[in-house]
Coordinates of C-alpha atoms in Angstrom, one line a residue:
M1 CA 0.3 -0.3 0.3
S2 CA 2.9 2.0 1.1
Q3 CA 5.0 1.5 -2.1
H4 CA 1.6 2.2 -3.8
A5 CA 0.6 5.6 -2.3
H6 CA 5.2 6.6 -3.3
E7 CA 4.4 5.8 -6.8
N8 CA 1.3 8.3 -7.0
A9 CA 3.4 10.9 -4.8
R10 CA 3.5 14.0 -7.5
V11 CA 7.0 15.3 -7.6
P12 CA 6.9 18.8 -6.5
F13 CA 7.8 21.3 -9.2
W14 CA 10.6 23.0 -8.4
R15 CA 12.6 19.4 -8.2
N16 CA 11.6 18.8 -11.6
P17 CA 14.4 19.2 -13.3
Q18 CA 13.4 20.1 -16.7
I19 CA 10.6 22.4 -15.1
R20 CA 13.5 23.7 -12.8
A21 CA 15.8 24.1 -16.4
W22 CA 12.9 26.4 -18.2
L23 CA 12.9 28.7 -15.4
Y24 CA 15.9 29.2 -15.3
Q25 CA 16.9 29.9 -19.1
S26 CA 13.2 31.7 -18.6
I27 CA 14.6 34.4 -15.8
M28 CA 17.4 34.6 -17.1
L29 CA 15.7 35.8 -20.9
G30 CA 13.4 38.4 -18.4
G31 CA 16.8 39.6 -17.5
L32 CA 18.2 40.1 -21.0
L33 CA 15.3 41.7 -22.0
W34 CA 15.1 44.2 -19.2
V35 CA 18.9 44.9 -19.7
A36 CA 18.4 45.3 -23.4
F37 CA 15.6 46.9 -22.5
I38 CA 16.7 49.6 -20.3
M39 CA 19.8 50.6 -22.2
Y40 CA 17.4 51.3 -24.7
Q41 CA 15.6 53.9 -23.4
N42 CA 18.7 55.2 -21.5
T43 CA 19.6 55.6 -25.1
L44 CA 16.5 57.5 -26.5
A45 CA 16.8 60.3 -23.1
N46 CA 20.6 60.8 -24.0
L47 CA 19.7 61.7 -27.4
E48 CA 17.0 63.7 -26.8
K49 CA 19.2 65.1 -24.3
R50 CA 21.2 66.4 -27.0
G51 CA 18.5 67.3 -29.5
I52 CA 19.8 64.1 -32.0
G53 CA 16.9 62.4 -33.9
S54 CA 16.5 58.9 -34.0
G55 CA 15.4 56.5 -36.6
F56 CA 17.3 55.6 -40.0
G57 CA 15.4 58.7 -42.5
F58 CA 18.4 60.6 -42.2
L59 CA 20.1 58.5 -45.2
Q60 CA 18.2 60.0 -47.8
N61 CA 19.9 63.0 -47.3
E62 CA 22.2 64.5 -49.4
A63 CA 25.8 63.1 -48.6
G64 CA 27.8 66.2 -49.5
F65 CA 31.7 64.4 -49.3
N66 CA 33.6 63.2 -51.8
I67 CA 34.7 59.8 -52.3
G68 CA 37.9 58.6 -54.4
E69 CA 37.1 55.6 -55.5
T70 CA 32.9 55.0 -57.3
P71 CA 32.7 51.5 -58.4
P72 CA 29.5 51.2 -60.1
I73 CA 26.6 50.4 -58.8
P74 CA 23.4 48.4 -60.3
V75 CA 20.2 50.1 -60.1
L76 CA 17.8 47.2 -58.8
Q77 CA 15.0 47.6 -61.2
G78 CA 14.4 46.1 -64.6
G79 CA 16.8 43.1 -66.3
F80 CA 18.7 42.7 -62.7
L81 CA 15.5 41.6 -60.8
W82 CA 15.2 39.1 -63.4
F83 CA 18.2 38.3 -63.1
I84 CA 18.4 37.8 -59.6
A85 CA 15.1 36.3 -59.2
A86 CA 16.1 33.3 -62.0
L87 CA 19.3 32.5 -59.9
I88 CA 17.5 32.6 -56.5
V89 CA 14.4 30.2 -58.2
G90 CA 17.5 28.2 -59.7
L91 CA 19.5 27.6 -56.7
F92 CA 16.7 27.0 -54.9
T93 CA 15.4 24.6 -57.4
S94 CA 18.8 22.6 -57.4
R95 CA 19.0 22.3 -53.9
A96 CA 15.5 20.5 -53.5
I97 CA 16.4 18.2 -56.2
A98 CA 20.0 17.4 -54.9
V99 CA 17.6 16.4 -51.2
W100 CA 15.0 14.2 -53.3
L101 CA 18.2 12.2 -55.6
K102 CA 19.9 12.4 -51.9
K103 CA 16.9 10.5 -50.8
K104 CA 16.7 8.1 -53.0
G105 CA 20.0 6.8 -53.2
T106 CA 20.5 8.1 -56.4
T107 CA 24.3 8.3 -57.2
I108 CA 24.9 11.2 -60.1
T109 CA 27.4 11.2 -62.7
A110 CA 29.0 13.6 -65.0
S111 CA 26.8 12.0 -67.8
D112 CA 23.5 12.3 -65.6
K113 CA 21.1 14.7 -67.1
T114 CA 20.6 16.1 -63.7
V115 CA 24.1 18.1 -64.1
F116 CA 23.2 19.6 -66.6
A117 CA 19.5 20.1 -65.6
V118 CA 21.6 22.0 -62.7
I119 CA 24.0 23.9 -64.8
T120 CA 21.1 25.3 -67.1
L121 CA 19.1 26.4 -63.8
V122 CA 22.1 28.1 -62.3
G123 CA 23.7 29.2 -64.9
I124 CA 22.1 29.2 -68.5
I125 CA 19.4 30.8 -67.9
P126 CA 19.4 33.7 -65.8
V127 CA 22.6 35.1 -68.0
L128 CA 20.3 34.2 -70.7
V129 CA 17.7 37.0 -68.7
L130 CA 20.4 38.8 -68.5
F131 CA 21.4 38.9 -72.6
L132 CA 18.1 39.0 -73.5
D133 CA 16.9 41.9 -70.9
S134 CA 20.4 43.8 -71.1
D135 CA 19.0 47.1 -71.9
S136 CA 16.7 47.3 -69.0
I137 CA 20.2 47.1 -66.6
A138 CA 21.5 50.5 -65.7
F139 CA 24.1 51.9 -63.3
T140 CA 24.7 54.0 -60.8
R141 CA 28.1 56.2 -59.6
Y142 CA 28.1 57.8 -56.9
T143 CA 28.9 62.0 -56.1
E144 CA 28.1 64.5 -53.6
S145 CA 24.9 65.0 -54.7
S146 CA 24.4 61.5 -53.7
S147 CA 22.3 60.5 -50.9
Y148 CA 24.1 58.8 -47.5
V149 CA 22.1 55.3 -48.6
T150 CA 24.7 55.4 -52.0
A151 CA 27.7 56.9 -49.6
L152 CA 27.5 53.5 -47.9
L153 CA 26.6 51.3 -51.1
T154 CA 29.9 52.7 -52.4
G155 CA 32.2 51.9 -49.6
F156 CA 30.3 48.1 -48.8
A157 CA 31.3 47.4 -53.0
N158 CA 34.8 48.7 -51.8
T159 CA 34.7 45.9 -49.4
I160 CA 33.3 43.0 -51.1
K161 CA 36.2 43.6 -54.1
I162 CA 38.6 43.6 -51.3
T163 CA 37.5 40.7 -49.8
I164 CA 36.7 39.3 -53.3
L165 CA 40.4 39.6 -54.3
G166 CA 42.0 38.8 -51.4
C167 CA 40.4 35.6 -50.7
I168 CA 41.6 34.6 -54.1
F169 CA 45.3 36.0 -54.3
S170 CA 46.2 35.4 -51.0
T171 CA 45.1 31.7 -51.2
I172 CA 46.8 30.9 -54.6
L173 CA 50.4 32.4 -53.1
G174 CA 49.3 30.7 -50.0
L175 CA 49.1 27.7 -52.0
I176 CA 52.3 28.7 -53.5
I177 CA 54.2 29.1 -50.4
A178 CA 53.1 25.8 -49.3
L179 CA 54.4 24.1 -51.5
G180 CA 57.5 26.1 -51.9
R181 CA 58.3 24.6 -47.6
L182 CA 57.4 21.1 -48.7
S183 CA 59.6 21.6 -51.6
P184 CA 63.3 19.2 -51.0
N185 CA 65.5 22.4 -52.3
W186 CA 67.1 23.8 -49.0
L187 CA 66.2 27.4 -50.5
I188 CA 63.5 27.4 -51.5
S189 CA 62.0 25.4 -48.6
K190 CA 64.3 28.1 -46.0
L191 CA 62.7 31.8 -48.0
C192 CA 59.5 30.0 -48.2
S193 CA 60.1 29.2 -43.8
W194 CA 61.2 33.3 -44.0
Y195 CA 58.3 34.4 -45.7
V196 CA 55.5 32.8 -43.4
E197 CA 58.0 33.3 -40.1
L198 CA 58.0 36.8 -40.7
N199 CA 54.5 38.0 -42.2
R200 CA 52.8 35.9 -39.5
N201 CA 54.2 37.5 -36.7
L202 CA 54.3 41.5 -37.6
P203 CA 50.7 43.5 -37.1
V204 CA 48.3 43.6 -40.1
L205 CA 47.9 47.0 -39.6
L206 CA 52.0 47.7 -39.7
Q207 CA 52.6 45.8 -42.8
L208 CA 49.4 48.3 -44.6
F209 CA 52.0 51.7 -43.1
F210 CA 55.0 49.7 -44.9
W211 CA 53.3 49.4 -48.0
Y212 CA 51.7 52.2 -48.6
F213 CA 54.1 54.4 -47.4
I214 CA 57.3 52.9 -47.8
V215 CA 56.8 51.3 -51.2
L216 CA 53.9 52.9 -52.7
Q217 CA 54.5 56.0 -51.9
Q218 CA 58.2 56.5 -52.5
L219 CA 56.9 56.0 -56.5
P220 CA 58.4 58.3 -59.0
S221 CA 55.7 61.9 -59.7
V222 CA 53.6 61.2 -62.5
R223 CA 55.9 63.1 -65.1
Q224 CA 58.4 60.3 -64.4
S225 CA 56.0 57.6 -64.2
I226 CA 57.6 53.8 -64.8
D227 CA 55.9 53.2 -68.3
V228 CA 55.9 49.8 -70.0
G229 CA 54.8 50.4 -73.4
G230 CA 51.4 52.0 -73.0
W231 CA 50.2 49.3 -71.1
L232 CA 51.4 49.3 -67.4
I233 CA 52.1 53.0 -65.9
L234 CA 53.2 53.0 -62.4
N235 CA 53.5 56.0 -60.5
N236 CA 53.2 57.5 -56.6
R237 CA 49.4 58.1 -57.8
G238 CA 48.8 54.4 -58.8
L239 CA 48.7 51.7 -60.8
F240 CA 47.1 52.6 -64.3
L241 CA 46.1 49.1 -66.8
P242 CA 44.4 49.2 -70.6
A243 CA 40.8 49.2 -69.6
P244 CA 38.6 47.0 -72.1
I245 CA 35.2 48.7 -73.9
A246 CA 32.2 46.3 -75.0
Q247 CA 31.4 46.3 -78.8
S248 CA 28.6 44.7 -80.6
G249 CA 30.2 41.5 -80.5
A250 CA 30.6 41.4 -76.7
W251 CA 28.2 39.3 -74.6
P252 CA 28.2 36.8 -77.8
F253 CA 32.3 36.3 -77.2
C254 CA 30.8 36.0 -73.2
L255 CA 28.7 33.4 -74.0
A256 CA 31.2 31.5 -75.2
I257 CA 33.6 31.6 -72.7
G258 CA 30.7 30.4 -70.0
A259 CA 29.6 27.2 -72.9
A260 CA 33.6 26.8 -72.7
L261 CA 34.0 27.0 -69.5
I262 CA 31.6 24.5 -69.1
G263 CA 32.1 22.4 -71.4
I264 CA 35.8 22.0 -69.7
Y265 CA 34.1 20.8 -66.3
F266 CA 32.3 18.2 -68.5
I267 CA 35.8 17.3 -69.5
C268 CA 37.4 17.5 -66.4
R269 CA 34.1 15.3 -64.9
R270 CA 34.9 12.4 -68.1
S271 CA 39.0 12.3 -66.7
M272 CA 38.0 11.5 -62.9
R273 CA 35.6 8.3 -64.9
L274 CA 37.9 7.3 -66.2
L275 CA 40.4 7.5 -63.5
N276 CA 38.3 5.6 -61.9
E277 CA 37.3 2.8 -64.5
R278 CA 40.3 1.8 -65.5
G279 CA 43.4 3.2 -63.9
T280 CA 44.5 6.0 -65.8
P281 CA 42.7 9.9 -66.4
G282 CA 41.7 11.3 -69.8
K283 CA 43.1 14.1 -71.3
I284 CA 42.3 17.3 -70.0
V285 CA 44.8 19.9 -70.8
L286 CA 45.3 20.2 -74.3
P287 CA 41.1 19.2 -75.0
S288 CA 40.6 22.5 -72.6
I289 CA 42.6 24.2 -74.0
A290 CA 41.2 24.3 -77.5
L291 CA 37.9 24.9 -76.1
L292 CA 38.5 27.7 -74.3
I293 CA 40.9 28.9 -77.4
G294 CA 39.1 27.4 -80.5
L295 CA 34.7 29.0 -79.1
P296 CA 35.7 32.1 -78.1
A297 CA 37.3 32.7 -81.6
L298 CA 34.7 31.3 -83.8
V299 CA 32.4 33.4 -82.2
W300 CA 34.7 36.5 -82.3
L301 CA 34.7 36.1 -86.5
I302 CA 31.4 35.7 -86.5
A303 CA 30.4 38.2 -84.1
G304 CA 33.2 40.3 -84.2
T305 CA 35.4 42.2 -82.1
P306 CA 33.9 42.3 -78.9
F307 CA 36.6 44.1 -76.8
T308 CA 38.8 47.3 -77.7
L309 CA 41.0 48.9 -75.4
E310 CA 41.1 52.3 -73.7
Y311 CA 44.4 52.9 -73.0
P312 CA 45.6 55.7 -69.9
E313 CA 47.0 58.8 -71.5
L314 CA 48.8 61.2 -69.3
K315 CA 45.9 65.0 -69.3
G316 CA 46.8 67.5 -67.0
F317 CA 48.3 66.9 -63.6
N318 CA 47.2 62.5 -63.8
Y319 CA 47.2 60.1 -65.8
R320 CA 43.2 59.8 -67.7
G321 CA 41.5 56.5 -69.3
G322 CA 41.5 52.5 -68.8
I323 CA 41.6 51.1 -65.4
D324 CA 43.3 52.7 -62.3
F325 CA 44.9 51.1 -59.1
T326 CA 44.9 54.0 -55.9
P327 CA 47.7 53.8 -54.2
E328 CA 45.1 53.0 -51.0
F329 CA 43.5 50.3 -52.9
T330 CA 47.0 48.7 -54.0
A331 CA 48.3 48.8 -50.4
L332 CA 45.3 47.3 -49.0
L333 CA 44.9 44.4 -51.6
V334 CA 48.6 44.0 -51.0
G335 CA 49.4 43.9 -47.5
L336 CA 46.0 41.8 -46.9
T337 CA 47.3 39.3 -49.3
V338 CA 50.6 39.3 -48.5
Y339 CA 49.1 38.9 -44.3
V340 CA 46.2 36.2 -44.6
S341 CA 48.4 34.0 -47.3
A342 CA 51.0 33.5 -44.4
F343 CA 48.7 31.6 -42.2
N344 CA 46.8 30.3 -45.4
A345 CA 50.1 28.5 -46.1
E346 CA 50.8 26.7 -42.4
I347 CA 47.1 25.3 -43.2
I348 CA 48.0 23.7 -46.3
R349 CA 50.7 22.9 -45.8
S350 CA 50.1 20.7 -42.4
G351 CA 46.9 19.9 -44.4
I352 CA 48.7 18.0 -47.1
Q353 CA 51.3 16.8 -44.2
A354 CA 48.1 14.6 -42.4
V355 CA 47.5 13.2 -45.5
S356 CA 48.8 9.3 -45.0
N357 CA 52.9 8.6 -46.9
G358 CA 50.7 5.1 -47.3
Q359 CA 49.0 7.3 -49.9
R360 CA 51.1 9.0 -51.9
E361 CA 53.1 5.4 -52.6
A362 CA 49.8 3.7 -53.4
A363 CA 49.9 6.1 -55.7
R364 CA 53.3 6.2 -56.7
A365 CA 52.4 2.1 -57.4
I366 CA 49.6 2.5 -60.1
A367 CA 52.1 4.9 -61.7
L368 CA 50.5 8.0 -61.3
K369 CA 52.4 11.1 -62.3
E370 CA 53.9 14.0 -59.6
R371 CA 51.3 16.3 -61.1
H372 CA 48.4 14.0 -61.1
V373 CA 49.6 12.0 -57.0
M374 CA 49.3 15.6 -55.8
R375 CA 46.4 16.8 -57.4
L376 CA 44.5 12.9 -57.6
V377 CA 44.7 11.6 -54.1
I378 CA 47.3 14.5 -51.7
L379 CA 44.8 17.8 -52.1
P380 CA 41.6 16.2 -52.3
Q381 CA 42.2 14.2 -48.8
A382 CA 44.2 17.7 -47.6
M383 CA 41.3 19.3 -48.7
R384 CA 39.0 18.0 -45.5
I385 CA 41.5 19.5 -42.9
I386 CA 42.0 22.4 -44.9
V387 CA 38.6 24.3 -45.8
P388 CA 37.6 24.5 -41.9
P389 CA 40.3 26.6 -40.7
M390 CA 41.0 28.6 -43.6
T391 CA 37.3 29.7 -43.2
S392 CA 38.6 31.1 -40.4
E393 CA 41.8 33.3 -42.7
Y394 CA 38.8 34.3 -45.4
L395 CA 36.9 35.6 -42.2
A396 CA 40.4 37.6 -41.2
I397 CA 40.2 39.7 -44.4
A398 CA 37.0 40.4 -44.7
K399 CA 36.8 41.5 -41.6
N400 CA 40.4 43.4 -41.2
S401 CA 39.5 45.5 -44.8
S402 CA 37.6 47.8 -41.9
L403 CA 41.7 49.0 -41.2
A404 CA 41.1 50.7 -44.7
V405 CA 40.4 53.7 -42.7
A406 CA 44.4 54.1 -41.8
I407 CA 45.5 54.2 -45.2
G408 CA 42.7 56.5 -47.0
Y409 CA 41.0 53.5 -48.3
P410 CA 36.8 54.3 -49.1
D411 CA 36.2 51.0 -47.4
F412 CA 32.3 51.0 -45.7
V413 CA 33.9 51.8 -42.0
S414 CA 35.2 54.6 -43.4
V415 CA 32.6 55.9 -45.2
G416 CA 29.8 55.3 -42.3
G417 CA 32.2 57.4 -40.3
T418 CA 32.6 60.2 -42.4
I419 CA 28.4 60.2 -42.2
L420 CA 28.2 59.6 -38.8
N421 CA 30.6 62.5 -38.0
Q422 CA 28.3 64.6 -40.4
S423 CA 25.6 63.9 -39.2
G424 CA 25.8 62.5 -35.9
Q425 CA 23.7 59.7 -36.0
A426 CA 26.6 57.3 -34.2
V427 CA 24.0 54.1 -32.8
E428 CA 22.0 53.5 -35.9
I429 CA 25.8 54.0 -38.2
V430 CA 27.0 51.4 -35.4
G431 CA 24.3 49.0 -36.0
I432 CA 24.9 49.4 -39.8
W433 CA 27.8 48.1 -38.9
M434 CA 27.3 45.3 -37.0
G435 CA 24.3 44.3 -39.3
V436 CA 26.9 44.2 -42.7
Y437 CA 29.7 43.0 -41.0
L438 CA 27.7 40.2 -39.3
S439 CA 25.9 39.8 -42.6
L440 CA 29.0 39.3 -45.0
S441 CA 30.5 36.1 -41.8
L442 CA 27.3 34.8 -41.6
V443 CA 27.5 33.9 -45.3
I444 CA 31.6 33.5 -46.2
S445 CA 31.0 30.8 -43.0
L446 CA 27.4 29.6 -45.0
G447 CA 29.9 29.1 -48.5
M448 CA 32.4 26.8 -46.8
N449 CA 30.4 24.5 -44.5
W450 CA 28.5 24.6 -47.5
Y451 CA 31.7 23.9 -49.6
N452 CA 33.2 21.3 -46.4
A453 CA 29.7 19.3 -46.9
K454 CA 30.3 18.5 -50.8
I455 CA 33.7 17.3 -49.9
K456 CA 33.9 15.9 -46.9
L457 CA 34.9 12.2 -45.7
V458 CA 31.4 9.9 -46.7
E459 CA 31.8 6.9 -43.9
R460 CA 30.4 3.3 -45.0

C-alpha cells in the first residue's frame, strides 16, 4: 500500500529537473530583455537631451562629400531584378533536386542529365535573362549630391571588392608558399619558411603602413612614371592599365567563354570517371585549351570584335582613361594578401602533411605522375583538413578590411565614419556596421560550410 502511494506521489515542480531548467532559462532571458530595454530607454533619453533624432530617415539626406573610388552600383530594376529572381529560383530548385535525389539514394555521374539540368538552372537561364533584358540594366555612381544610402553602398562595394580579391590572391599565394616549404630544395624551403615567420608575426596594420608609406608613396611622380609600352604605368598616384570597352560582339563572346567553361567541367568529370574505371585519367589540358580558345575565337570571327582597349593617357596632372588602381587600394590588397597568405600557407602545408604517406606510395605504385599524385590523391584528402581553418582566414580578410581607414581607402567603415561625423547618428551607423559585417561573415561561413560538407569523407 505504501509502495503504491509512493509511486503515485507527485514530485514538486521545484524538484523537477526539466521544469527547473526552463524556469532558469526564462529568468535569464527575462533579465537580458530587461537590460536591453533599459539600455534602449537610456539611449533614447540621451539622444533627446542632446537634440539628436533617432531613426534611419537621415539616410535619404544628401551626402555632400567626395569618395575617392566610386565603383558602379547596379540599380534594382528591370533586367537586374529578373536576373536575381532567376538565380534564386535556380539555386532553390537545384537544392530541392539534390535533396530529393539524396533521399532516393541516387548517385549522380558526370553524364547524368541531372548535372546538365542544374547547370542550366543556375548558370545558363540567369545569363540568358541578363542577355535578353540587358537594355533595362542600369548602373549608378556616387556623386556628392547622392544620398547617404548610395554612399554606404559605394563603401560596401569597395569592401566586397577587397574581400573577394584578397581571398583569391591569398589562397593562390598561400598554396605556392606551402608547396615551397615542402620542396626538397633547401634554399626554396628556407625562403618560404622565413616568409611565413616574418609575415605571421608582424601586425597587419604595420604591414599596411609599410606598403602604403614606404613602398607606394616612394614611387616616381606622374611625370617620371614607370611606363611599360603603355600597357602598365606605375607612379605614386597608382597603377594604370588598359581598360576593355565592350562592343557589339561582347555578349556572344562572354556566352562562348561560359559555354567553354561548362565544357571544361564535363571534360574534367569525364577524366575522373575514366580514372576510376581503368586507372588512368583522360586528357584534360589540350582539350580544355582548345575549347577555351577555339570557341570564343569562332564567336569572335562571326559576331565581330567583342572589346577594344582604352589606354591611359597623361592629361594635366594625372593619367586619364583605362583602369586605375589607387595607392590606397593597392596597399590594402597587397597588405592583406601577404599577411593572410602566411597563415594560409601553414594551413595548406599542415593539411598536405596530415595525409598518410601510404597514400602517396600507393599512387606511385600505380604509375601516377607526381602532378597527378598531388592533384588527384593528396590535395582532395588534404582539403577536408584545410577548409575549416581557411574559413577563419577568409573571415579575417573581410573584417580586417576595416583597417582601410588608416590609409585612406574608402571602405564601408571609412564612409560610415564620415556619415557619422556629419549626421551625429552614432547608434544607427554603428548598428548598420554591425549588421553588415555580421551578414557578410555569415555568408562566407555558409559558403565554406557548404563546400566543406561536399568534400567531407563519407563513411560506409
